[in-house]
Amino acid sequence: MASETNFESMPRTTAVVDWEPTLPPTELIFDDGEPLETNRHRIAMNALIRSLPSAMADRDDYFVGGNMFIYYSSAQVRNKDFRGPDFFVALGVDGRTDRLGWVVWEENGRYPDVIVELMSPSTAEIDTGVKKEIYEQIFRTPDYYVFDPFDPNSLRGWHLDANQRYQPLVANEQGWLWCQRLGLWLGTWSGTIDRVGAVWLRFYDRSGNLVPLPEEAAQARADLAQQQLETAQQQGLQQGALRQLLRLLATRFGTVPPSVEQDLQALDGDRLEELVDVALAVDSLEQFVNRLS
């Protein structure tokens, strides 16, 4: 008969289990090789990205991205749900850091503050359904917009209310939607970008001025410089013609009264040159003054 073992009398040992918290995945995919829907979608995305620095020139604590993956959970990585927003902005972050994508756990838990999805007939249901729910319930992104670059009347937007629920934004008289986080209007603009004429989604400042693309800003500066040069040239010609006329009047009729000189200063160069012939034809300063009117 086998002897019985008294387990209670045996010395107890403590099992040591090595445990560490589950860490986020480190091998992430940042390019699925899939392009945007169309060339117009690509241009629309780049127009928003490239124009934003003009509106944010007084700060660098932001990051703007487009068609980039946003990783926010291990489950998302396991499900291989990689596709990110077409355009997004995160505020209060180091904007000088180059990023392949937006990895929430590497950004101190920060999610985008503004998201824009560029819809197409094949993505509209997802953009206004599943993605909208994710941006509202998981990301808590304050401002979310959708727009189809081939449908000028498709712009829609939502803003998180005090209960963290999306409420539809009401457009102003121009059909623009206010973006509270950026302090900008988001609206349509008809024109040519990258040689493609269409109705594009653009930013406007608080006063309703179009936020320019870099090339538009450069052209505006060039136009202003040319205008200033032409103005300076015209002023130089006007001053030269004025001096010539005053010398002629002084030679023929003596001292020119200040009131007459003041009236002449208000005239352009062409009119002053015409008055040289008048000054040569009249017999007195009084006759010349009468011809001024």
CSV table of C-alpha atoms in Angstrom, one decimal:
chain,number,residue,atom,x,y,z
A,1,MET,CA,0.0,0.0,0.0
A,2,ALA,CA,1.4,3.3,-1.0
A,3,SER,CA,2.1,5.7,1.7
A,4,GLU,CA,0.0,8.9,1.8
A,5,THR,CA,1.7,12.2,1.2
A,6,ASN,CA,0.9,15.0,3.6
A,7,PHE,CA,1.0,18.0,1.3
A,8,GLU,CA,0.2,20.4,4.1
A,9,SER,CA,3.5,19.4,5.9
A,10,MET,CA,5.6,20.1,2.8
A,11,PRO,CA,7.5,23.4,2.5
A,12,ARG,CA,5.7,25.9,0.3
A,13,THR,CA,7.5,27.5,-2.7
A,14,THR,CA,6.5,30.7,-4.4
A,15,ALA,CA,6.3,30.6,-8.2
A,16,VAL,CA,8.0,33.5,-9.8
A,17,VAL,CA,6.4,34.6,-13.0
A,18,ASP,CA,8.2,37.1,-15.3
A,19,TRP,CA,5.5,39.6,-16.4
A,20,GLU,CA,5.7,42.8,-18.4
A,21,PRO,CA,2.9,45.0,-19.8
A,22,THR,CA,2.0,44.5,-23.4
A,23,LEU,CA,3.9,47.0,-25.4
A,24,PRO,CA,2.7,48.7,-28.6
A,25,PRO,CA,3.9,47.1,-31.8
A,26,THR,CA,7.1,48.5,-33.2
A,27,GLU,CA,7.2,47.2,-36.8
A,28,LEU,CA,4.6,49.4,-38.5
A,29,ILE,CA,3.8,49.8,-42.1
A,30,PHE,CA,3.7,53.4,-43.4
A,31,ASP,CA,3.1,52.8,-47.1
A,32,ASP,CA,0.5,50.5,-48.6
A,33,GLY,CA,1.4,51.4,-52.1
A,34,GLU,CA,-2.1,52.6,-52.9
A,35,PRO,CA,-2.4,56.1,-54.5
A,36,LEU,CA,-5.2,58.6,-53.9
A,37,GLU,CA,-8.4,58.1,-55.9
A,38,THR,CA,-7.5,60.5,-58.7
A,39,ASN,CA,-5.0,63.2,-59.6
A,40,ARG,CA,-7.5,65.8,-58.6
A,41,HIS,CA,-7.7,64.2,-55.1
A,42,ARG,CA,-3.9,64.4,-54.9
A,43,ILE,CA,-3.9,68.1,-55.9
A,44,ALA,CA,-6.7,68.9,-53.5
A,45,MET,CA,-4.8,67.3,-50.6
A,46,ASN,CA,-1.6,69.0,-51.4
A,47,ALA,CA,-3.3,72.4,-51.8
A,48,LEU,CA,-4.6,72.2,-48.2
A,49,ILE,CA,-1.2,71.0,-46.9
A,50,ARG,CA,0.9,73.6,-48.8
A,51,SER,CA,-1.3,76.5,-47.9
A,52,LEU,CA,-1.6,75.9,-44.2
A,53,PRO,CA,1.9,77.3,-43.3
A,54,SER,CA,0.8,80.7,-44.7
A,55,ALA,CA,-2.0,80.8,-42.2
A,56,MET,CA,0.2,79.4,-39.4
A,57,ALA,CA,3.2,81.6,-40.0
A,58,ASP,CA,3.3,82.9,-36.5
A,59,ARG,CA,3.7,79.4,-34.9
A,60,ASP,CA,5.6,76.1,-35.4
A,61,ASP,CA,3.9,73.9,-32.8
A,62,TYR,CA,1.8,72.0,-35.3
A,63,PHE,CA,2.1,69.1,-37.7
A,64,VAL,CA,0.2,68.8,-40.9
A,65,GLY,CA,0.0,65.5,-42.9
A,66,GLY,CA,-1.9,63.9,-45.7
A,67,ASN,CA,-2.7,60.3,-46.8
A,68,MET,CA,-0.6,59.2,-43.8
A,69,PHE,CA,-1.3,56.3,-41.5
A,70,ILE,CA,-2.5,57.0,-38.0
A,71,TYR,CA,-1.8,54.3,-35.5
A,72,TYR,CA,-3.8,54.4,-32.3
A,73,SER,CA,-4.1,50.8,-30.9
A,74,SER,CA,-2.6,47.4,-31.0
A,75,ALA,CA,-5.9,46.0,-32.2
A,76,GLN,CA,-5.9,48.3,-35.2
A,77,VAL,CA,-2.4,47.1,-36.1
A,78,ARG,CA,-3.4,43.4,-35.8
A,79,ASN,CA,-6.5,44.1,-38.1
A,80,LYS,CA,-4.2,45.8,-40.6
A,81,ASP,CA,-6.4,48.9,-40.7
A,82,PHE,CA,-3.7,51.1,-42.1
A,83,ARG,CA,-5.4,53.8,-44.2
A,84,GLY,CA,-5.2,57.3,-42.7
A,85,PRO,CA,-7.0,60.6,-43.3
A,86,ASP,CA,-6.4,62.5,-46.5
A,87,PHE,CA,-5.5,65.7,-44.5
A,88,PHE,CA,-5.0,66.2,-40.8
A,89,VAL,CA,-3.5,68.8,-38.4
A,90,ALA,CA,-2.2,68.1,-34.9
A,91,LEU,CA,-1.7,71.2,-32.7
A,92,GLY,CA,0.6,71.7,-29.7
A,93,VAL,CA,3.3,69.3,-31.0
A,94,ASP,CA,6.8,69.7,-32.3
A,95,GLY,CA,6.3,70.6,-36.0
A,96,ARG,CA,10.0,70.3,-36.8
A,97,THR,CA,10.0,66.5,-36.4
A,98,ASP,CA,9.8,64.5,-39.6
A,99,ARG,CA,7.3,61.7,-39.4
A,100,LEU,CA,6.5,58.8,-41.6
A,101,GLY,CA,3.1,58.5,-40.0
A,102,TRP,CA,1.2,59.5,-36.9
A,103,VAL,CA,1.8,57.0,-34.0
A,104,VAL,CA,-0.4,58.1,-31.1
A,105,TRP,CA,1.7,56.3,-28.4
A,106,GLU,CA,4.8,58.1,-29.7
A,107,GLU,CA,3.0,61.4,-29.6
A,108,ASN,CA,2.1,61.4,-25.9
A,109,GLY,CA,-1.4,60.2,-26.8
A,110,ARG,CA,-2.2,63.1,-29.1
A,111,TYR,CA,-4.7,62.7,-31.8
A,112,PRO,CA,-5.4,65.1,-34.8
A,113,ASP,CA,-7.3,68.3,-34.0
A,114,VAL,CA,-8.6,68.7,-37.6
A,115,ILE,CA,-9.3,66.0,-40.2
A,116,VAL,CA,-10.5,66.4,-43.8
A,117,GLU,CA,-11.5,63.4,-46.0
A,118,LEU,CA,-11.6,63.9,-49.7
A,119,MET,CA,-14.5,61.7,-50.7
A,120,SER,CA,-15.4,59.8,-53.9
A,121,PRO,CA,-18.5,57.8,-54.7
A,122,SER,CA,-16.7,54.6,-53.5
A,123,THR,CA,-15.6,56.1,-50.1
A,124,ALA,CA,-18.4,58.5,-49.2
A,125,GLU,CA,-20.3,56.0,-47.1
A,126,ILE,CA,-17.2,55.1,-45.1
A,127,ASP,CA,-16.1,58.7,-44.7
A,128,THR,CA,-19.4,59.8,-43.3
A,129,GLY,CA,-20.0,56.5,-41.4
A,130,VAL,CA,-17.3,54.3,-40.0
A,131,LYS,CA,-14.5,56.9,-40.1
A,132,LYS,CA,-16.7,59.6,-38.7
A,133,GLU,CA,-17.5,57.4,-35.8
A,134,ILE,CA,-13.8,56.6,-35.2
A,135,TYR,CA,-12.9,60.3,-35.3
A,136,GLU,CA,-15.7,61.2,-33.0
A,137,GLN,CA,-15.6,58.3,-30.4
A,138,ILE,CA,-11.9,57.3,-30.4
A,139,PHE,CA,-9.9,60.2,-31.8
A,140,ARG,CA,-12.2,62.9,-30.3
A,141,THR,CA,-11.1,65.1,-33.2
A,142,PRO,CA,-12.8,68.5,-32.7
A,143,ASP,CA,-13.3,69.4,-36.3
A,144,TYR,CA,-14.1,66.9,-39.1
A,145,TYR,CA,-14.9,67.7,-42.8
A,146,VAL,CA,-15.6,65.8,-46.0
A,147,PHE,CA,-15.5,67.1,-49.5
A,148,ASP,CA,-15.6,65.5,-53.0
A,149,PRO,CA,-13.3,67.3,-55.4
A,150,PHE,CA,-15.6,66.5,-58.2
A,151,ASP,CA,-18.7,67.9,-56.4
A,152,PRO,CA,-18.5,71.6,-55.5
A,153,ASN,CA,-21.6,71.3,-53.3
A,154,SER,CA,-20.4,68.3,-51.2
A,155,LEU,CA,-18.7,70.1,-48.4
A,156,ARG,CA,-19.9,69.0,-44.9
A,157,GLY,CA,-18.4,69.4,-41.5
A,158,TRP,CA,-18.9,68.6,-37.8
A,159,HIS,CA,-17.7,69.9,-34.5
A,160,LEU,CA,-17.5,68.1,-31.2
A,161,ASP,CA,-20.0,69.5,-28.6
A,162,ALA,CA,-19.7,69.6,-24.9
A,163,ASN,CA,-20.9,66.0,-24.7
A,164,GLN,CA,-18.2,64.9,-27.1
A,165,ARG,CA,-20.7,64.3,-30.0
A,166,TYR,CA,-20.4,65.6,-33.5
A,167,GLN,CA,-22.8,68.3,-34.4
A,168,PRO,CA,-23.2,69.5,-38.0
A,169,LEU,CA,-21.6,72.8,-38.9
A,170,VAL,CA,-23.8,75.6,-40.4
A,171,ALA,CA,-22.3,77.3,-43.5
A,172,ASN,CA,-22.1,81.0,-43.8
A,173,GLU,CA,-23.4,83.0,-46.8
A,174,GLN,CA,-20.5,81.9,-49.0
A,175,GLY,CA,-21.1,78.3,-48.1
A,176,TRP,CA,-17.9,78.1,-46.0
A,177,LEU,CA,-17.6,76.2,-42.7
A,178,TRP,CA,-15.8,77.5,-39.7
A,179,CYS,CA,-12.8,75.6,-38.3
A,180,GLN,CA,-12.6,76.5,-34.6
A,181,ARG,CA,-9.3,74.8,-33.9
A,182,LEU,CA,-7.5,76.5,-36.7
A,183,GLY,CA,-9.4,79.8,-36.6
A,184,LEU,CA,-9.9,79.6,-40.3
A,185,TRP,CA,-12.8,79.2,-42.8
A,186,LEU,CA,-12.9,76.1,-45.0
A,187,GLY,CA,-14.6,76.8,-48.3
A,188,THR,CA,-14.5,76.4,-52.0
A,189,TRP,CA,-12.5,78.4,-54.6
A,190,SER,CA,-12.7,78.2,-58.4
A,191,GLY,CA,-9.4,78.4,-60.1
A,192,THR,CA,-6.4,76.6,-61.5
A,193,ILE,CA,-3.9,74.7,-59.3
A,194,ASP,CA,-1.1,72.6,-60.9
A,195,ARG,CA,-2.6,73.3,-64.3
A,196,VAL,CA,-5.9,71.8,-63.4
A,197,GLY,CA,-9.0,74.1,-63.3
A,198,ALA,CA,-11.7,73.1,-60.9
A,199,VAL,CA,-13.5,74.0,-57.7
A,200,TRP,CA,-11.0,73.4,-54.9
A,201,LEU,CA,-11.3,73.2,-51.1
A,202,ARG,CA,-9.3,76.1,-49.6
A,203,PHE,CA,-8.7,77.9,-46.4
A,204,TYR,CA,-9.8,81.5,-45.8
A,205,ASP,CA,-8.8,83.7,-42.8
A,206,ARG,CA,-11.1,85.4,-40.4
A,207,SER,CA,-11.6,88.4,-42.7
A,208,GLY,CA,-12.5,86.1,-45.6
A,209,ASN,CA,-9.2,86.5,-47.5
A,210,LEU,CA,-8.0,83.4,-49.4
A,211,VAL,CA,-5.0,81.7,-47.7
A,212,PRO,CA,-2.5,81.6,-50.5
A,213,LEU,CA,-0.4,78.7,-51.8
A,214,PRO,CA,3.4,79.3,-51.8
A,215,GLU,CA,3.4,80.1,-55.5
A,216,GLU,CA,0.4,82.4,-55.2
A,217,ALA,CA,2.1,84.3,-52.3
A,218,ALA,CA,5.3,84.6,-54.4
A,219,GLN,CA,3.3,85.9,-57.4
A,220,ALA,CA,1.5,88.4,-55.1
A,221,ARG,CA,4.9,89.7,-53.8
A,222,ALA,CA,6.2,90.0,-57.4
A,223,ASP,CA,3.0,91.9,-58.5
A,224,LEU,CA,3.4,94.2,-55.5
A,225,ALA,CA,7.0,94.9,-56.3
A,226,GLN,CA,6.2,95.6,-59.9
A,227,GLN,CA,3.4,97.9,-58.9
A,228,GLN,CA,5.7,99.8,-56.5
A,229,LEU,CA,8.3,100.1,-59.2
A,230,GLU,CA,5.7,101.5,-61.7
A,231,THR,CA,4.4,103.9,-59.0
A,232,ALA,CA,7.9,105.1,-58.3
A,233,GLN,CA,8.5,105.6,-62.0
A,234,GLN,CA,5.3,107.5,-62.4
A,235,GLN,CA,6.0,109.6,-59.4
A,236,GLY,CA,9.5,110.4,-60.8
A,237,LEU,CA,8.0,111.4,-64.2
A,238,GLN,CA,5.4,113.5,-62.4
A,239,GLN,CA,8.0,115.3,-60.3
A,240,GLY,CA,10.1,115.9,-63.4
A,241,ALA,CA,7.3,117.3,-65.4
A,242,LEU,CA,6.2,119.4,-62.4
A,243,ARG,CA,9.6,121.0,-62.0
A,244,GLN,CA,9.8,121.7,-65.7
A,245,LEU,CA,6.4,123.4,-65.7
A,246,LEU,CA,7.2,125.5,-62.6
A,247,ARG,CA,10.5,126.7,-64.1
A,248,LEU,CA,8.7,127.7,-67.3
A,249,LEU,CA,6.0,129.6,-65.4
A,250,ALA,CA,8.5,131.3,-63.2
A,251,THR,CA,10.6,132.4,-66.2
A,252,ARG,CA,7.5,133.8,-68.1
A,253,PHE,CA,5.4,135.3,-65.3
A,254,GLY,CA,7.6,135.6,-62.2
A,255,THR,CA,6.8,134.0,-58.8
A,256,VAL,CA,4.2,131.1,-58.9
A,257,PRO,CA,1.7,131.4,-56.0
A,258,PRO,CA,1.8,128.4,-53.6
A,259,SER,CA,-1.9,127.7,-54.3
A,260,VAL,CA,-1.1,127.3,-58.0
A,261,GLU,CA,1.8,125.0,-57.2
A,262,GLN,CA,-0.4,122.9,-54.9
A,263,ASP,CA,-3.0,122.5,-57.7
A,264,LEU,CA,-0.3,121.4,-60.1
A,265,GLN,CA,1.1,118.8,-57.6
A,266,ALA,CA,-2.3,117.0,-57.8
A,267,LEU,CA,-2.0,116.4,-61.5
A,268,ASP,CA,-0.4,113.4,-63.2
A,269,GLY,CA,2.6,113.5,-65.5
A,270,ASP,CA,0.7,113.4,-68.8
A,271,ARG,CA,-1.5,116.4,-67.8
A,272,LEU,CA,1.6,118.3,-66.6
A,273,GLU,CA,3.2,117.8,-70.0
A,274,GLU,CA,0.1,119.1,-71.7
A,275,LEU,CA,0.2,122.2,-69.6
A,276,VAL,CA,3.7,123.0,-70.8
A,277,ASP,CA,2.2,123.9,-74.2
A,278,VAL,CA,-0.5,125.9,-72.4
A,279,ALA,CA,2.1,127.9,-70.5
A,280,LEU,CA,3.9,128.7,-73.8
A,281,ALA,CA,0.6,129.8,-75.5
A,282,VAL,CA,-1.0,132.1,-72.8
A,283,ASP,CA,0.0,135.7,-72.1
A,284,SER,CA,-0.4,135.8,-68.3
A,285,LEU,CA,-0.4,133.5,-65.3
A,286,GLU,CA,-4.1,134.4,-64.8
A,287,GLN,CA,-4.9,132.9,-68.2
A,288,PHE,CA,-2.9,129.8,-67.4
A,289,VAL,CA,-4.7,129.3,-64.1
A,290,ASN,CA,-8.1,129.7,-65.9
A,291,ARG,CA,-7.0,126.9,-68.3
A,292,LEU,CA,-6.3,124.6,-65.4
A,293,SER,CA,-10.0,123.9,-65.0
